[in-house]
Coordinates of C-alpha atoms and ligand atoms in Angstrom, one line a residue:
M1137 CA 114.0 145.3 133.4
R1138 CA 116.3 145.8 136.4
L1139 CA 114.7 146.5 139.8
L1140 CA 116.4 147.9 142.8
V1141 CA 114.8 147.5 146.2
R1142 CA 116.7 149.9 148.5
D1143 CA 117.0 151.1 152.0
L1144 CA 115.4 147.9 153.4
A1145 CA 115.4 147.7 157.2
Q1146 CA 116.7 144.2 156.9
L1147 CA 117.2 141.4 154.5
A1148 CA 117.1 137.8 155.9
T1149 CA 117.9 134.6 154.0
P1150 CA 118.7 131.1 155.1
A1151 CA 122.5 130.8 155.1
G1152 CA 124.8 128.7 152.8
R1153 CA 123.8 126.8 149.7
E1154 CA 122.8 123.4 151.0
A1155 CA 119.3 121.9 150.7
P1156 CA 117.6 120.5 152.6
L1157 CA 118.9 122.1 155.7
R1158 CA 119.1 119.9 158.9
G1159 CA 119.9 120.1 162.5
A1160 CA 121.7 123.3 163.6
A1161 CA 122.0 124.5 160.0
L1162 CA 118.3 124.9 159.8
G1163 CA 118.5 127.8 162.2
E1164 CA 121.3 129.8 160.5
V1165 CA 119.9 132.8 158.8
D1166 CA 122.0 135.6 157.2
V1167 CA 120.7 139.0 158.2
I1168 CA 121.8 142.2 156.5
D1169 CA 120.7 145.5 158.1
D1170 CA 120.1 148.5 155.8
A1171 CA 120.0 146.4 152.7
F1172 CA 119.3 146.2 149.0
V1173 CA 118.3 143.6 146.5
L1174 CA 119.1 144.2 142.8
C1175 CA 117.2 142.1 140.4
D1176 CA 118.0 141.7 136.7
G1177 CA 114.9 140.4 134.9
E1178 CA 113.8 137.2 136.6
T1179 CA 117.0 136.7 138.6
I1180 CA 118.6 138.2 141.6
E1181 CA 121.8 139.9 140.5
A1182 CA 123.1 141.2 144.0
V1183 CA 122.1 141.6 147.6
G1184 CA 124.0 143.6 150.2
R1185 CA 124.4 146.6 152.4
M1186 CA 123.3 149.9 151.1
R1187 CA 126.8 151.4 151.8
D1188 CA 128.2 148.7 149.4
L1189 CA 125.7 149.5 146.7
P1190 CA 127.5 149.4 143.3
S1191 CA 126.8 152.2 140.8
I1192 CA 124.3 150.8 138.4
A1193 CA 124.7 151.7 134.7
G1194 CA 121.5 151.8 132.5
D1195 CA 117.9 151.9 133.4
V1196 CA 116.8 150.8 136.7
V1197 CA 113.3 150.9 138.5
E1198 CA 113.8 151.7 142.2
L1199 CA 111.5 150.6 145.0
D1200 CA 111.7 152.3 148.4
G1201 CA 112.1 149.6 151.0
R1202 CA 112.1 151.9 154.0
G1203 CA 110.3 150.2 156.9
L1204 CA 110.2 146.9 155.1
C1205 CA 112.2 143.6 155.5
A1206 CA 112.9 141.3 152.6
V1207 CA 112.8 137.5 152.9
P1208 CA 112.7 134.9 150.1
G1209 CA 109.2 134.5 148.6
L1210 CA 107.6 131.8 150.7
V1211 CA 107.2 128.3 149.2
D1212 CA 104.1 126.4 150.1
C1213 CA 104.9 122.7 149.2
H1214 CA 101.6 121.1 150.4
T1215 CA 98.2 122.6 149.4
H1216 CA 94.9 121.2 148.1
A1217 CA 94.0 124.4 146.2
A1218 CA 92.0 122.8 143.5
F1219 CA 88.5 122.5 145.2
G1220 CA 85.0 123.7 144.9
G1221 CA 82.5 124.7 147.6
D1222 CA 83.3 124.9 151.2
R1223 CA 83.0 123.0 154.5
V1224 CA 81.6 125.7 156.6
E1225 CA 78.7 123.6 157.7
E1226 CA 81.0 120.8 158.8
F1227 CA 83.2 123.3 160.5
S1228 CA 80.2 124.3 162.5
L1229 CA 79.3 120.7 163.4
R1230 CA 83.0 120.1 164.5
A1231 CA 82.7 123.1 166.7
A1232 CA 79.7 121.4 168.3
G1233 CA 81.6 118.3 168.9
A1234 CA 81.6 116.1 165.8
S1235 CA 85.0 114.6 164.8
Y1236 CA 86.6 115.0 161.4
E1237 CA 86.9 111.2 161.1
E1238 CA 83.2 110.7 161.9
L1239 CA 82.2 113.2 159.3
H1240 CA 84.4 111.4 156.8
A1241 CA 82.9 108.0 157.6
A1242 CA 79.4 109.4 157.2
G1243 CA 80.1 110.4 153.6
G1244 CA 80.8 114.1 154.5
G1245 CA 84.4 115.3 154.6
I1246 CA 86.5 114.8 151.5
L1247 CA 83.6 113.3 149.6
S1248 CA 81.5 116.4 150.0
T1249 CA 84.3 118.4 148.5
V1250 CA 84.4 115.9 145.6
R1251 CA 80.8 116.5 144.8
A1252 CA 81.4 120.3 144.8
T1253 CA 84.6 120.1 142.8
R1254 CA 83.1 117.8 140.1
A1255 CA 80.2 120.3 139.7
L1256 CA 82.6 123.2 139.0
G1257 CA 83.8 122.1 135.4
E1258 CA 87.1 123.0 134.0
D1259 CA 86.5 126.8 133.8
G1260 CA 85.2 126.8 137.4
L1261 CA 88.2 124.9 138.6
R1262 CA 90.5 127.3 136.8
A1263 CA 88.9 130.2 138.5
A1264 CA 89.0 128.5 141.9
V1265 CA 92.7 127.7 141.6
E1266 CA 93.6 131.2 140.4
R1267 CA 91.6 132.7 143.2
H1268 CA 93.3 130.5 145.8
R1269 CA 96.7 131.4 144.3
D1270 CA 96.0 135.0 144.6
W1271 CA 95.1 134.6 148.3
M1272 CA 98.4 132.7 148.8
R1273 CA 100.3 135.4 147.1
A1274 CA 98.9 138.1 149.2
A1275 CA 100.2 136.1 152.2
G1276 CA 103.7 136.0 150.8
T1277 CA 103.7 132.7 148.8
T1278 CA 105.4 132.9 145.4
T1279 CA 105.6 129.3 144.7
F1280 CA 102.9 126.8 145.5
E1281 CA 102.3 123.1 145.1
A1282 CA 98.8 122.0 144.8
K1283 CA 97.3 118.6 144.7
S1284 CA 94.2 117.1 142.7
G1285 CA 92.4 114.5 144.8
Y1286 CA 88.9 116.2 144.8
G1287 CA 88.0 114.9 141.4
L1288 CA 88.7 111.2 141.7
D1289 CA 87.3 110.7 138.2
N1290 CA 89.3 111.0 134.9
D1291 CA 88.0 114.3 133.8
T1292 CA 88.1 116.2 137.1
E1293 CA 91.5 114.9 138.2
L1294 CA 93.1 115.9 134.9
A1295 CA 91.2 119.2 134.8
S1296 CA 92.5 120.0 138.4
L1297 CA 96.1 119.2 137.4
R1298 CA 95.9 121.4 134.3
A1299 CA 94.3 124.2 136.3
I1300 CA 97.1 124.0 138.9
R1301 CA 99.8 124.0 136.2
D1302 CA 98.4 126.8 134.3
A1303 CA 98.0 129.0 137.4
G1304 CA 101.7 128.7 137.9
G1305 CA 101.5 126.0 140.5
V1306 CA 103.5 122.8 140.9
P1307 CA 100.9 120.0 140.3
T1308 CA 100.7 116.7 142.4
W1309 CA 98.3 113.9 141.4
L1310 CA 96.6 112.9 144.6
G1311 CA 94.8 110.1 142.9
A1312 CA 94.6 108.1 146.2
H1313 CA 92.8 110.6 148.4
A1314 CA 89.6 108.8 149.0
V1315 CA 87.5 106.1 147.4
P1316 CA 84.8 107.8 145.4
P1317 CA 81.1 106.6 145.7
E1318 CA 81.0 104.8 142.3
F1319 CA 83.5 102.2 143.6
D1320 CA 82.9 99.5 146.2
D1321 CA 86.3 99.3 147.5
A1322 CA 89.7 100.9 147.4
D1323 CA 91.4 98.1 145.3
A1324 CA 88.7 98.5 142.5
Y1325 CA 89.2 102.3 142.5
L1326 CA 92.9 101.9 142.2
D1327 CA 92.5 99.5 139.3
F1328 CA 90.7 102.3 137.6
A1329 CA 92.9 105.2 138.6
L1330 CA 96.2 103.4 137.7
T1331 CA 94.9 102.2 134.3
E1332 CA 92.7 105.1 133.2
V1333 CA 94.0 108.3 135.0
L1334 CA 97.8 107.7 135.6
P1335 CA 99.0 107.8 132.0
E1336 CA 97.7 111.3 131.4
A1337 CA 98.2 112.5 134.9
A1338 CA 101.9 111.6 134.8
A1339 CA 102.3 113.9 131.7
I1340 CA 101.0 116.9 133.7
A1341 CA 102.0 116.3 137.4
E1342 CA 105.4 116.3 139.0
A1343 CA 104.6 114.2 142.0
A1344 CA 102.1 111.6 143.2
D1345 CA 100.6 111.6 146.7
V1346 CA 98.4 109.1 148.7
F1347 CA 96.3 109.4 151.9
L1348 CA 97.7 106.5 153.9
E1349 CA 95.3 106.3 156.9
R1350 CA 92.8 104.2 158.6
G1351 CA 89.6 104.7 156.6
A1352 CA 91.5 105.8 153.5
F1353 CA 94.3 103.6 151.9
D1354 CA 96.3 101.0 153.7
A1355 CA 100.0 100.4 153.3
A1356 CA 99.6 97.7 150.7
Q1357 CA 97.4 99.8 148.6
A1358 CA 99.7 102.9 149.0
R1359 CA 102.7 100.8 147.9
R1360 CA 100.9 99.6 144.8
Y1361 CA 99.8 103.1 143.9
L1362 CA 103.1 104.7 144.6
A1363 CA 105.2 102.1 142.8
A1364 CA 103.1 102.5 139.7
C1365 CA 103.4 106.3 139.9
R1366 CA 107.2 106.0 140.4
D1367 CA 107.4 103.8 137.3
A1368 CA 105.6 106.4 135.4
G1369 CA 108.3 109.0 136.4
L1370 CA 106.5 110.8 139.2
T1371 CA 108.3 112.0 142.4
L1372 CA 106.5 110.4 145.4
R1373 CA 104.9 111.9 148.5
L1374 CA 102.6 110.6 151.2
H1375 CA 100.1 111.8 153.7
G1376 CA 101.2 109.8 156.7
D1377 CA 100.7 109.5 160.5
Q1378 CA 98.0 112.1 160.5
F1379 CA 95.7 110.2 162.9
T1380 CA 97.4 106.7 163.3
E1381 CA 100.9 105.4 162.5
S1382 CA 100.0 103.3 159.6
G1383 CA 103.4 102.6 158.1
A1384 CA 103.9 105.7 156.0
I1385 CA 107.5 106.4 157.1
P1386 CA 108.9 102.9 156.4
L1387 CA 107.0 102.8 153.1
A1388 CA 108.4 106.3 152.2
I1389 CA 111.9 105.2 152.9
E1390 CA 111.5 101.9 151.1
L1391 CA 110.2 103.6 147.9
G1392 CA 112.6 106.7 148.1
A1393 CA 109.8 109.2 148.5
R1394 CA 110.6 112.9 148.6
S1395 CA 108.5 113.5 151.5
V1396 CA 106.0 112.2 154.2
D1397 CA 103.6 114.9 155.3
H1398 CA 101.6 115.4 158.5
L1399 CA 103.3 113.2 161.2
E1400 CA 101.0 114.3 164.0
A1401 CA 100.9 110.7 165.4
T1402 CA 104.6 109.8 164.7
G1403 CA 106.4 108.2 167.6
D1404 CA 110.1 107.9 168.6
A1405 CA 111.0 105.0 166.1
G1406 CA 109.4 107.0 163.2
V1407 CA 111.4 110.1 164.2
E1408 CA 114.6 108.1 164.2
A1409 CA 113.9 106.4 160.9
L1410 CA 113.1 109.6 159.3
A1411 CA 116.1 111.4 160.6
A1412 CA 118.4 108.7 159.3
S1413 CA 116.8 108.9 155.8
G1414 CA 116.6 111.3 152.8
V1415 CA 112.8 111.8 153.2
T1416 CA 111.7 115.2 154.2
G1417 CA 109.0 115.5 156.9
V1418 CA 106.5 118.1 156.0
L1419 CA 104.8 119.6 159.1
L1420 CA 101.3 121.1 158.8
P1421 CA 100.6 122.8 162.2
A1422 CA 97.7 124.7 160.9
S1423 CA 95.8 121.4 160.1
A1424 CA 96.6 120.1 163.6
L1425 CA 95.2 123.3 165.0
F1426 CA 92.1 123.5 162.8
L1427 CA 91.3 119.8 163.7
D1428 CA 92.4 120.2 167.4
R1429 CA 94.8 117.4 167.0
P1430 CA 98.3 117.0 168.7
M1431 CA 101.1 118.9 167.0
P1432 CA 103.8 116.9 165.1
P1433 CA 107.1 116.3 167.1
A1434 CA 108.9 119.0 165.2
R1435 CA 111.6 119.8 167.8
T1436 CA 112.5 116.2 168.3
L1437 CA 112.6 115.7 164.4
V1438 CA 115.0 118.7 164.0
D1439 CA 117.2 117.8 166.9
A1440 CA 117.5 114.2 165.6
G1441 CA 118.7 115.7 162.2
A1442 CA 115.6 115.0 160.1
G1443 CA 115.0 117.4 157.1
V1444 CA 111.7 119.2 157.8
A1445 CA 109.6 121.7 155.8
L1446 CA 106.5 123.6 156.8
A1447 CA 103.4 124.0 154.7
S1448 CA 99.9 125.2 155.0
D1449 CA 97.9 122.1 153.9
F1450 CA 95.4 124.8 152.6
N1451 CA 92.1 122.9 151.9
P1452 CA 88.5 123.5 152.8
G1453 CA 88.2 120.6 155.4
S1454 CA 91.2 120.3 157.6
S1455 CA 93.1 123.6 157.2
F1456 CA 91.2 126.5 155.7
T1457 CA 94.1 128.9 155.7
E1458 CA 96.5 130.0 152.9
S1459 CA 98.8 131.8 155.2
L1460 CA 102.5 130.6 155.7
P1461 CA 103.1 133.5 158.1
L1462 CA 100.5 132.0 160.3
V1463 CA 102.2 128.6 160.0
C1464 CA 105.5 130.2 161.0
S1465 CA 103.7 131.7 164.1
L1466 CA 102.4 128.2 164.9
A1467 CA 105.9 126.8 164.4
A1468 CA 107.4 129.3 166.9
T1469 CA 104.5 129.0 169.5
Q1470 CA 103.4 125.3 169.2
L1471 CA 106.3 123.4 167.6
R1472 CA 109.2 125.1 169.5
L1473 CA 111.0 126.1 166.2
S1474 CA 112.8 129.3 166.2
P1475 CA 111.8 132.0 163.7
A1476 CA 114.9 131.2 161.8
E1477 CA 114.1 127.5 161.6
A1478 CA 110.6 128.3 160.5
L1479 CA 111.9 130.6 157.7
A1480 CA 114.2 127.9 156.4
A1481 CA 111.4 125.3 156.6
C1482 CA 109.1 127.2 154.4
T1483 CA 111.7 128.5 151.9
V1484 CA 114.8 126.4 151.2
N1485 CA 113.5 123.0 152.6
A1486 CA 110.1 123.5 150.9
A1487 CA 111.9 124.3 147.6
H1488 CA 113.8 121.0 148.1
V1489 CA 110.5 119.1 148.4
L1490 CA 109.4 120.6 145.1
G1491 CA 112.9 119.8 143.5
R1492 CA 113.6 123.6 143.0
A1493 CA 116.2 124.3 145.8
G1494 CA 118.8 125.4 143.3
R1495 CA 116.6 128.3 142.0
I1496 CA 114.1 129.3 144.7
G1497 CA 114.0 129.7 148.5
R1498 CA 117.1 132.1 149.0
L1499 CA 117.9 135.6 148.4
A1500 CA 121.2 135.2 146.6
P1501 CA 122.7 136.0 143.2
G1502 CA 121.5 133.5 140.6
F1503 CA 118.3 132.7 142.4
R1504 CA 114.8 133.6 141.0
A1505 CA 113.8 137.1 142.1
D1506 CA 110.9 136.0 144.3
I1507 CA 110.8 138.3 147.3
A1508 CA 108.3 138.8 150.1
L1509 CA 108.4 142.3 151.6
L1510 CA 107.4 142.4 155.2
D1511 CA 105.8 145.5 156.8
A1512 CA 108.1 145.2 159.8
P1513 CA 111.2 146.6 161.3
D1514 CA 112.6 143.1 162.0
W1515 CA 112.2 140.0 159.8
R1516 CA 111.2 137.9 162.7
Y1517 CA 107.8 139.6 162.5
L1518 CA 107.1 136.9 159.9
A1519 CA 106.5 134.6 162.9
Y1520 CA 105.8 137.2 165.6
H1521 CA 102.9 139.0 164.0
L1522 CA 100.3 136.4 164.8
G1523 CA 97.5 136.4 162.1
G1524 CA 98.4 140.0 161.1
R1525 CA 98.9 141.6 157.7
V1526 CA 102.7 141.1 157.9
V1527 CA 103.3 140.8 154.1
D1528 CA 103.2 144.2 152.4
R1529 CA 103.7 143.0 148.9
V1530 CA 105.6 140.4 146.9
I1531 CA 107.9 140.4 143.9
V1532 CA 107.5 137.4 141.6
G1533 CA 110.2 136.8 139.0
G1534 CA 111.5 140.3 139.3
E1535 CA 108.0 141.9 139.0
L1536 CA 105.9 143.6 141.7
A1537 CA 102.8 141.3 142.0
Ligands
LIG847 O1 95.9 116.8 154.2 N1 94.3 114.2 155.1 C1 93.8 114.2 154.0 N2 93.7 115.3 153.2 C2 93.6 116.6 153.6 C3 92.3 116.9 154.0 C4 91.3 117.0 153.0 C5 89.9 117.4 153.4 O2 89.5 117.2 154.6 O3 89.3 117.8 152.5 C6 94.7 116.9 154.6 O4 94.5 117.2 155.7
LIG848 FE1 97.1 117.5 152.8

């Protein structure tokens, strides 16, 4: 089927073909006023100005884009969408002054979600991931990554990865998220995870991730976990510098990781090291906001030439939001990124983190026809409309979703 979206107020897409975009190139967006997008099946055939619209032979479905702006379907490269239950009680306790780390140390936090996720069973997990995918899609996300990490036993970790894959997501094995209660220490748990879970996890997941932090896994444990995952063929990612600088950036560089995510605690040396490397820094400002933590040094990272992406960190404990438009608003108001930089960071650069920058993240011929249509006269409403319903609808693989 061919689909023509016509008479768009604007179409905006990160410029060029490079990925990841760094430095000044991160802020270069091509904007076409009075635009069209023509999709042929799953793929974009052409984009341009209405006055240059070619005559189209054969059947074509037309969609009226008046009053709308088209941007690439958003790419969420860091979510924890495979979870059961909620943490609304903990949220209320935090509002009354308890800290996230205290709740975690007291057996709440991640471990309370582990209990709720294990109780779901495979069908329940599938339903949860599909529900969360639909929330994300309504907010403009057409490609999502999701991590396991709330099972921490063989069955629930593998069921989480299958549920993510079957819901159309990109699965990451977060086997080293926390030490589950049936193990006395992190090393004993890693012995189990790497022997019992990794072989099958590696057949489903594309990447592996670790929570490198005080109270979770230390640098030596993270190195051991990630090296085994790399040897099993997985791309490497890290949760690092969320609360403390615990060596995540040097380790990511040493192991050739794809990304290091969070970075709220990263100092100048970390910024410099990351900028000189091929590791992308994934910034999660909604998580910093939700936990009332300092924002990551985004402006310094971009100006130093680091590759950065933006993501939601959607999860029940530290970032209960599926909205990348909200993340773009936070980027523009808290991280001092321009709307153009925010757009590139959650499209092209996020696609790079997921190893898909040649196919998604841009509106250009040959790219997948994944499009977010904004209910806005100017595409920058993506960041400007704080918390609003800015996404009118999405097109996924050439079909209205
Ligand atoms: O990215 N920091 C570790 N993991 C998640 C939070 C998980 C949770 O609190 O349930 C994060 O913030
Ligand atoms: Fe996370």
